[in-house]
């Protein structure tokens, strides 16, 4: 089972992946997914270095 922190990172990664794959098909949706990923990390006090260390 994933910890809450791991789940937070997984959601952010999934949103980022979504934004990358849909950038050409729907740029607005892509930007929204990117912003949600960033907001999710900020809301849960996840620092970029922490994401890199976890991956």
PDB file of N, CA, C and O in Angstrom:
ATOM      1  N   UNK A   1       0.845  -1.182   0.000  1.00  0.00           N
ATOM      2  CA  UNK A   1       0.000   0.000   0.000  1.00  0.00           C
ATOM      3  C   UNK A   1       0.887   1.240   0.000  1.00  0.00           C
ATOM      4  O   UNK A   1       1.907   1.291   0.673  1.00  0.00           O
ATOM      5  N   UNK A   2       0.459   2.231  -0.746  1.00  0.00           N
ATOM      6  CA  UNK A   2       1.234   3.465  -0.842  1.00  0.00           C
ATOM      7  C   UNK A   2       0.951   4.379   0.339  1.00  0.00           C
ATOM      8  O   UNK A   2      -0.181   4.472   0.814  1.00  0.00           O
ATOM      9  N   UNK A   3       1.981   5.089   0.757  1.00  0.00           N
ATOM     10  CA  UNK A   3       1.797   6.098   1.789  1.00  0.00           C
ATOM     11  C   UNK A   3       1.083   7.297   1.174  1.00  0.00           C
ATOM     12  O   UNK A   3       0.990   7.424  -0.057  1.00  0.00           O
ATOM     13  N   UNK A   4       0.590   8.183   2.010  1.00  0.00           N
ATOM     14  CA  UNK A   4      -0.070   9.391   1.507  1.00  0.00           C
ATOM     15  C   UNK A   4       0.883  10.207   0.640  1.00  0.00           C
ATOM     16  O   UNK A   4       0.496  10.747  -0.394  1.00  0.00           O
ATOM     17  N   UNK A   5       2.126  10.288   1.053  1.00  0.00           N
ATOM     18  CA  UNK A   5       3.127  11.061   0.318  1.00  0.00           C
ATOM     19  C   UNK A   5       3.358  10.440  -1.062  1.00  0.00           C
ATOM     20  O   UNK A   5       3.441  11.140  -2.072  1.00  0.00           O
ATOM     21  N   UNK A   6       3.444   9.120  -1.110  1.00  0.00           N
ATOM     22  CA  UNK A   6       3.630   8.436  -2.379  1.00  0.00           C
ATOM     23  C   UNK A   6       2.419   8.634  -3.292  1.00  0.00           C
ATOM     24  O   UNK A   6       2.568   8.816  -4.495  1.00  0.00           O
ATOM     25  N   UNK A   7       1.234   8.612  -2.721  1.00  0.00           N
ATOM     26  CA  UNK A   7       0.019   8.852  -3.503  1.00  0.00           C
ATOM     27  C   UNK A   7       0.014  10.268  -4.071  1.00  0.00           C
ATOM     28  O   UNK A   7      -0.376  10.475  -5.227  1.00  0.00           O
ATOM     29  N   UNK A   8       0.440  11.243  -3.270  1.00  0.00           N
ATOM     30  CA  UNK A   8       0.524  12.622  -3.742  1.00  0.00           C
ATOM     31  C   UNK A   8       1.461  12.728  -4.935  1.00  0.00           C
ATOM     32  O   UNK A   8       1.154  13.393  -5.930  1.00  0.00           O
ATOM     33  N   UNK A   9       2.601  12.076  -4.843  1.00  0.00           N
ATOM     34  CA  UNK A   9       3.562  12.104  -5.933  1.00  0.00           C
ATOM     35  C   UNK A   9       3.008  11.403  -7.172  1.00  0.00           C
ATOM     36  O   UNK A   9       3.170  11.885  -8.298  1.00  0.00           O
ATOM     37  N   UNK A  10       2.334  10.296  -6.969  1.00  0.00           N
ATOM     38  CA  UNK A  10       1.759   9.553  -8.084  1.00  0.00           C
ATOM     39  C   UNK A  10       0.702  10.379  -8.822  1.00  0.00           C
ATOM     40  O   UNK A  10       0.662  10.409 -10.057  1.00  0.00           O
ATOM     41  N   UNK A  11      -0.136  11.080  -8.090  1.00  0.00           N
ATOM     42  CA  UNK A  11      -1.161  11.934  -8.707  1.00  0.00           C
ATOM     43  C   UNK A  11      -0.487  13.052  -9.515  1.00  0.00           C
ATOM     44  O   UNK A  11      -0.873  13.321 -10.651  1.00  0.00           O
ATOM     45  N   UNK A  12       0.527  13.658  -8.953  1.00  0.00           N
ATOM     46  CA  UNK A  12       1.223  14.740  -9.655  1.00  0.00           C
ATOM     47  C   UNK A  12       1.897  14.226 -10.930  1.00  0.00           C
ATOM     48  O   UNK A  12       1.839  14.871 -11.978  1.00  0.00           O
ATOM     49  N   UNK A  13       2.506  13.063 -10.850  1.00  0.00           N
ATOM     50  CA  UNK A  13       3.157  12.481 -12.024  1.00  0.00           C
ATOM     51  C   UNK A  13       2.112  12.145 -13.087  1.00  0.00           C
ATOM     52  O   UNK A  13       2.303  12.407 -14.272  1.00  0.00           O
ATOM     53  N   UNK A  14       1.001  11.564 -12.673  1.00  0.00           N
ATOM     54  CA  UNK A  14      -0.058  11.210 -13.628  1.00  0.00           C
ATOM     55  C   UNK A  14      -0.608  12.455 -14.324  1.00  0.00           C
ATOM     56  O   UNK A  14      -0.822  12.448 -15.546  1.00  0.00           O
ATOM     57  N   UNK A  15      -0.837  13.511 -13.573  1.00  0.00           N
ATOM     58  CA  UNK A  15      -1.329  14.753 -14.181  1.00  0.00           C
ATOM     59  C   UNK A  15      -0.305  15.349 -15.143  1.00  0.00           C
ATOM     60  O   UNK A  15      -0.657  15.853 -16.211  1.00  0.00           O
ATOM     61  N   UNK A  16       0.963  15.265 -14.780  1.00  0.00           N
ATOM     62  CA  UNK A  16       2.019  15.775 -15.648  1.00  0.00           C
ATOM     63  C   UNK A  16       2.097  14.964 -16.933  1.00  0.00           C
ATOM     64  O   UNK A  16       2.190  15.529 -18.032  1.00  0.00           O
ATOM     65  N   UNK A  17       2.048  13.647 -16.812  1.00  0.00           N
ATOM     66  CA  UNK A  17       2.049  12.777 -17.992  1.00  0.00           C
ATOM     67  C   UNK A  17       0.855  13.093 -18.900  1.00  0.00           C
ATOM     68  O   UNK A  17       0.986  13.181 -20.114  1.00  0.00           O
ATOM     69  N   UNK A  18      -0.304  13.250 -18.279  1.00  0.00           N
ATOM     70  CA  UNK A  18      -1.507  13.590 -19.038  1.00  0.00           C
ATOM     71  C   UNK A  18      -1.288  14.886 -19.800  1.00  0.00           C
ATOM     72  O   UNK A  18      -1.613  14.987 -20.992  1.00  0.00           O
ATOM     73  N   UNK A  19      -0.735  15.887 -19.131  1.00  0.00           N
ATOM     74  CA  UNK A  19      -0.544  17.186 -19.777  1.00  0.00           C
ATOM     75  C   UNK A  19       0.409  17.081 -20.956  1.00  0.00           C
ATOM     76  O   UNK A  19       0.209  17.743 -21.979  1.00  0.00           O
ATOM     77  N   UNK A  20       1.410  16.240 -20.844  1.00  0.00           N
ATOM     78  CA  UNK A  20       2.376  16.074 -21.932  1.00  0.00           C
ATOM     79  C   UNK A  20       1.725  15.374 -23.125  1.00  0.00           C
ATOM     80  O   UNK A  20       1.884  15.798 -24.267  1.00  0.00           O
ATOM     81  N   UNK A  21       0.981  14.313 -22.862  1.00  0.00           N
ATOM     82  CA  UNK A  21       0.401  13.524 -23.946  1.00  0.00           C
ATOM     83  C   UNK A  21      -0.756  14.227 -24.654  1.00  0.00           C
ATOM     84  O   UNK A  21      -1.044  13.915 -25.810  1.00  0.00           O
ATOM     85  N   UNK A  22      -1.408  15.166 -23.999  1.00  0.00           N
ATOM     86  CA  UNK A  22      -2.547  15.853 -24.610  1.00  0.00           C
ATOM     87  C   UNK A  22      -2.232  17.279 -25.038  1.00  0.00           C
ATOM     88  O   UNK A  22      -3.125  18.009 -25.444  1.00  0.00           O
ATOM     89  N   UNK A  23      -0.967  17.644 -24.989  1.00  0.00           N
ATOM     90  CA  UNK A  23      -0.572  19.015 -25.326  1.00  0.00           C
ATOM     91  C   UNK A  23      -0.986  19.397 -26.746  1.00  0.00           C
ATOM     92  O   UNK A  23      -1.486  20.500 -26.977  1.00  0.00           O
ATOM     93  N   UNK A  24      -0.804  18.515 -27.698  1.00  0.00           N
ATOM     94  CA  UNK A  24      -1.157  18.805 -29.086  1.00  0.00           C
ATOM     95  C   UNK A  24      -2.663  18.712 -29.325  1.00  0.00           C
ATOM     96  O   UNK A  24      -3.224  19.498 -30.076  1.00  0.00           O
ATOM     97  N   UNK A  25      -3.316  17.746 -28.690  1.00  0.00           N
ATOM     98  CA  UNK A  25      -4.747  17.519 -28.916  1.00  0.00           C
ATOM     99  C   UNK A  25      -5.614  18.605 -28.290  1.00  0.00           C
ATOM    100  O   UNK A  25      -6.597  19.047 -28.887  1.00  0.00           O
ATOM    101  N   UNK A  26      -5.256  19.022 -27.091  1.00  0.00           N
ATOM    102  CA  UNK A  26      -6.070  20.016 -26.388  1.00  0.00           C
ATOM    103  C   UNK A  26      -5.163  20.843 -25.474  1.00  0.00           C
ATOM    104  O   UNK A  26      -4.981  20.516 -24.292  1.00  0.00           O
ATOM    105  N   UNK A  27      -4.574  21.898 -26.015  1.00  0.00           N
ATOM    106  CA  UNK A  27      -3.621  22.697 -25.248  1.00  0.00           C
ATOM    107  C   UNK A  27      -4.197  23.261 -23.934  1.00  0.00           C
ATOM    108  O   UNK A  27      -3.497  23.303 -22.924  1.00  0.00           O
ATOM    109  N   UNK A  28      -5.452  23.669 -23.941  1.00  0.00           N
ATOM    110  CA  UNK A  28      -6.052  24.221 -22.723  1.00  0.00           C
ATOM    111  C   UNK A  28      -6.168  23.148 -21.642  1.00  0.00           C
ATOM    112  O   UNK A  28      -5.849  23.391 -20.481  1.00  0.00           O
ATOM    113  N   UNK A  29      -6.627  21.986 -22.018  1.00  0.00           N
ATOM    114  CA  UNK A  29      -6.727  20.875 -21.067  1.00  0.00           C
ATOM    115  C   UNK A  29      -5.344  20.484 -20.550  1.00  0.00           C
ATOM    116  O   UNK A  29      -5.168  20.195 -19.366  1.00  0.00           O
ATOM    117  N   UNK A  30      -4.372  20.507 -21.433  1.00  0.00           N
ATOM    118  CA  UNK A  30      -2.996  20.202 -21.057  1.00  0.00           C
ATOM    119  C   UNK A  30      -2.478  21.195 -20.014  1.00  0.00           C
ATOM    120  O   UNK A  30      -1.880  20.803 -19.005  1.00  0.00           O
ATOM    121  N   UNK A  31      -2.717  22.477 -20.239  1.00  0.00           N
ATOM    122  CA  UNK A  31      -2.284  23.504 -19.273  1.00  0.00           C
ATOM    123  C   UNK A  31      -2.992  23.331 -17.932  1.00  0.00           C
ATOM    124  O   UNK A  31      -2.388  23.511 -16.874  1.00  0.00           O
ATOM    125  N   UNK A  32      -4.264  22.996 -17.979  1.00  0.00           N
ATOM    126  CA  UNK A  32      -5.031  22.797 -16.743  1.00  0.00           C
ATOM    127  C   UNK A  32      -4.472  21.605 -15.950  1.00  0.00           C
ATOM    128  O   UNK A  32      -4.328  21.683 -14.727  1.00  0.00           O
ATOM    129  N   UNK A  33      -4.153  20.522 -16.637  1.00  0.00           N
ATOM    130  CA  UNK A  33      -3.578  19.352 -15.965  1.00  0.00           C
ATOM    131  C   UNK A  33      -2.224  19.696 -15.352  1.00  0.00           C
ATOM    132  O   UNK A  33      -1.917  19.293 -14.229  1.00  0.00           O
ATOM    133  N   UNK A  34      -1.421  20.467 -16.085  1.00  0.00           N
ATOM    134  CA  UNK A  34      -0.108  20.889 -15.572  1.00  0.00           C
ATOM    135  C   UNK A  34      -0.273  21.739 -14.315  1.00  0.00           C
ATOM    136  O   UNK A  34       0.425  21.549 -13.322  1.00  0.00           O
ATOM    137  N   UNK A  35      -1.212  22.666 -14.355  1.00  0.00           N
ATOM    138  CA  UNK A  35      -1.453  23.528 -13.201  1.00  0.00           C
ATOM    139  C   UNK A  35      -1.966  22.724 -12.009  1.00  0.00           C
ATOM    140  O   UNK A  35      -1.565  22.959 -10.870  1.00  0.00           O
ATOM    141  N   UNK A  36      -2.843  21.762 -12.255  1.00  0.00           N
ATOM    142  CA  UNK A  36      -3.334  20.902 -11.169  1.00  0.00           C
ATOM    143  C   UNK A  36      -2.193  20.109 -10.538  1.00  0.00           C
ATOM    144  O   UNK A  36      -2.146  19.936  -9.317  1.00  0.00           O
ATOM    145  N   UNK A  37      -1.281  19.616 -11.367  1.00  0.00           N
ATOM    146  CA  UNK A  37      -0.123  18.878 -10.845  1.00  0.00           C
ATOM    147  C   UNK A  37       0.710  19.776  -9.940  1.00  0.00           C
ATOM    148  O   UNK A  37       1.081  19.391  -8.826  1.00  0.00           O
ATOM    149  N   UNK A  38       0.992  20.985 -10.411  1.00  0.00           N
ATOM    150  CA  UNK A  38       1.787  21.922  -9.612  1.00  0.00           C
ATOM    151  C   UNK A  38       1.065  22.303  -8.322  1.00  0.00           C
ATOM    152  O   UNK A  38       1.668  22.319  -7.247  1.00  0.00           O
ATOM    153  N   UNK A  39      -0.217  22.583  -8.431  1.00  0.00           N
ATOM    154  CA  UNK A  39      -1.004  22.932  -7.240  1.00  0.00           C
ATOM    155  C   UNK A  39      -1.040  21.787  -6.240  1.00  0.00           C
ATOM    156  O   UNK A  39      -0.961  22.003  -5.027  1.00  0.00           O
ATOM    157  N   UNK A  40      -1.158  20.573  -6.747  1.00  0.00           N
ATOM    158  CA  UNK A  40      -1.213  19.392  -5.873  1.00  0.00           C
ATOM    159  C   UNK A  40       0.089  19.271  -5.072  1.00  0.00           C
ATOM    160  O   UNK A  40       0.054  19.006  -3.865  1.00  0.00           O
ATOM    161  N   UNK A  41       1.214  19.489  -5.734  1.00  0.00           N
ATOM    162  CA  UNK A  41       2.494  19.408  -5.033  1.00  0.00           C
ATOM    163  C   UNK A  41       2.631  20.510  -3.995  1.00  0.00           C
ATOM    164  O   UNK A  41       3.086  20.260  -2.872  1.00  0.00           O
ATOM    165  N   UNK A  42       2.220  21.700  -4.343  1.00  0.00           N
ATOM    166  CA  UNK A  42       2.289  22.820  -3.395  1.00  0.00           C
ATOM    167  C   UNK A  42       1.361  22.574  -2.208  1.00  0.00           C
ATOM    168  O   UNK A  42       1.757  22.769  -1.055  1.00  0.00           O
ATOM    169  N   UNK A  43       0.140  22.133  -2.480  1.00  0.00           N
ATOM    170  CA  UNK A  43      -0.834  21.877  -1.412  1.00  0.00           C
ATOM    171  C   UNK A  43      -0.346  20.836  -0.416  1.00  0.00           C
ATOM    172  O   UNK A  43      -0.702  20.870   0.756  1.00  0.00           O
ATOM    173  N   UNK A  44       0.462  19.903  -0.891  1.00  0.00           N
ATOM    174  CA  UNK A  44       0.925  18.817  -0.033  1.00  0.00           C
ATOM    175  C   UNK A  44       2.386  18.993   0.376  1.00  0.00           C
ATOM    176  O   UNK A  44       3.025  18.037   0.830  1.00  0.00           O
ATOM    177  N   UNK A  45       2.909  20.196   0.212  1.00  0.00           N
ATOM    178  CA  UNK A  45       4.275  20.526   0.621  1.00  0.00           C
ATOM    179  C   UNK A  45       5.315  19.571   0.067  1.00  0.00           C
ATOM    180  O   UNK A  45       6.227  19.135   0.778  1.00  0.00           O
ATOM    181  N   UNK A  46       5.182  19.226  -1.198  1.00  0.00           N
ATOM    182  CA  UNK A  46       6.152  18.367  -1.844  1.00  0.00           C
ATOM    183  C   UNK A  46       7.092  19.258  -2.636  1.00  0.00           C
ATOM    184  O   UNK A  46       6.657  20.022  -3.502  1.00  0.00           O
ATOM    185  N   UNK A  47       8.366  19.153  -2.365  1.00  0.00           N
ATOM    186  CA  UNK A  47       9.380  19.951  -3.038  1.00  0.00           C
ATOM    187  C   UNK A  47       9.885  19.216  -4.275  1.00  0.00           C
ATOM    188  O   UNK A  47       9.926  17.988  -4.293  1.00  0.00           O
ATOM    189  N   UNK A  48      10.308  19.946  -5.314  1.00  0.00           N
ATOM    190  CA  UNK A  48      10.812  19.288  -6.525  1.00  0.00           C
ATOM    191  C   UNK A  48      11.953  18.303  -6.254  1.00  0.00           C
ATOM    192  O   UNK A  48      11.992  17.231  -6.834  1.00  0.00           O
ATOM    193  N   UNK A  49      12.857  18.658  -5.366  1.00  0.00           N
ATOM    194  CA  UNK A  49      13.962  17.745  -5.060  1.00  0.00           C
ATOM    195  C   UNK A  49      13.455  16.439  -4.465  1.00  0.00           C
ATOM    196  O   UNK A  49      14.025  15.372  -4.701  1.00  0.00           O
ATOM    197  N   UNK A  50      12.377  16.512  -3.711  1.00  0.00           N
ATOM    198  CA  UNK A  50      11.783  15.317  -3.118  1.00  0.00           C
ATOM    199  C   UNK A  50      11.206  14.403  -4.194  1.00  0.00           C
ATOM    200  O   UNK A  50      11.316  13.179  -4.112  1.00  0.00           O
ATOM    201  N   UNK A  51      10.620  14.996  -5.226  1.00  0.00           N
ATOM    202  CA  UNK A  51      10.068  14.206  -6.322  1.00  0.00           C
ATOM    203  C   UNK A  51      11.203  13.480  -7.040  1.00  0.00           C
ATOM    204  O   UNK A  51      11.118  12.284  -7.306  1.00  0.00           O
ATOM    205  N   UNK A  52      12.286  14.185  -7.343  1.00  0.00           N
ATOM    206  CA  UNK A  52      13.424  13.592  -8.030  1.00  0.00           C
ATOM    207  C   UNK A  52      14.030  12.475  -7.193  1.00  0.00           C
ATOM    208  O   UNK A  52      14.341  11.401  -7.703  1.00  0.00           O
ATOM    209  N   UNK A  53      14.151  12.682  -5.904  1.00  0.00           N
ATOM    210  CA  UNK A  53      14.728  11.663  -5.017  1.00  0.00           C
ATOM    211  C   UNK A  53      13.850  10.428  -4.931  1.00  0.00           C
ATOM    212  O   UNK A  53      14.353   9.315  -4.780  1.00  0.00           O
ATOM    213  N   UNK A  54      12.548  10.598  -5.048  1.00  0.00           N
ATOM    214  CA  UNK A  54      11.617   9.472  -4.939  1.00  0.00           C
ATOM    215  C   UNK A  54      11.643   8.636  -6.201  1.00  0.00           C
ATOM    216  O   UNK A  54      11.498   7.425  -6.154  1.00  0.00           O
ATOM    217  N   UNK A  55      11.817   9.290  -7.346  1.00  0.00           N
ATOM    218  CA  UNK A  55      11.831   8.575  -8.629  1.00  0.00           C
ATOM    219  C   UNK A  55      13.141   7.875  -8.754  1.00  0.00           C
ATOM    220  O   UNK A  55      13.379   6.794  -8.858  1.00  0.00           O
TER     221      UNK A  55
END
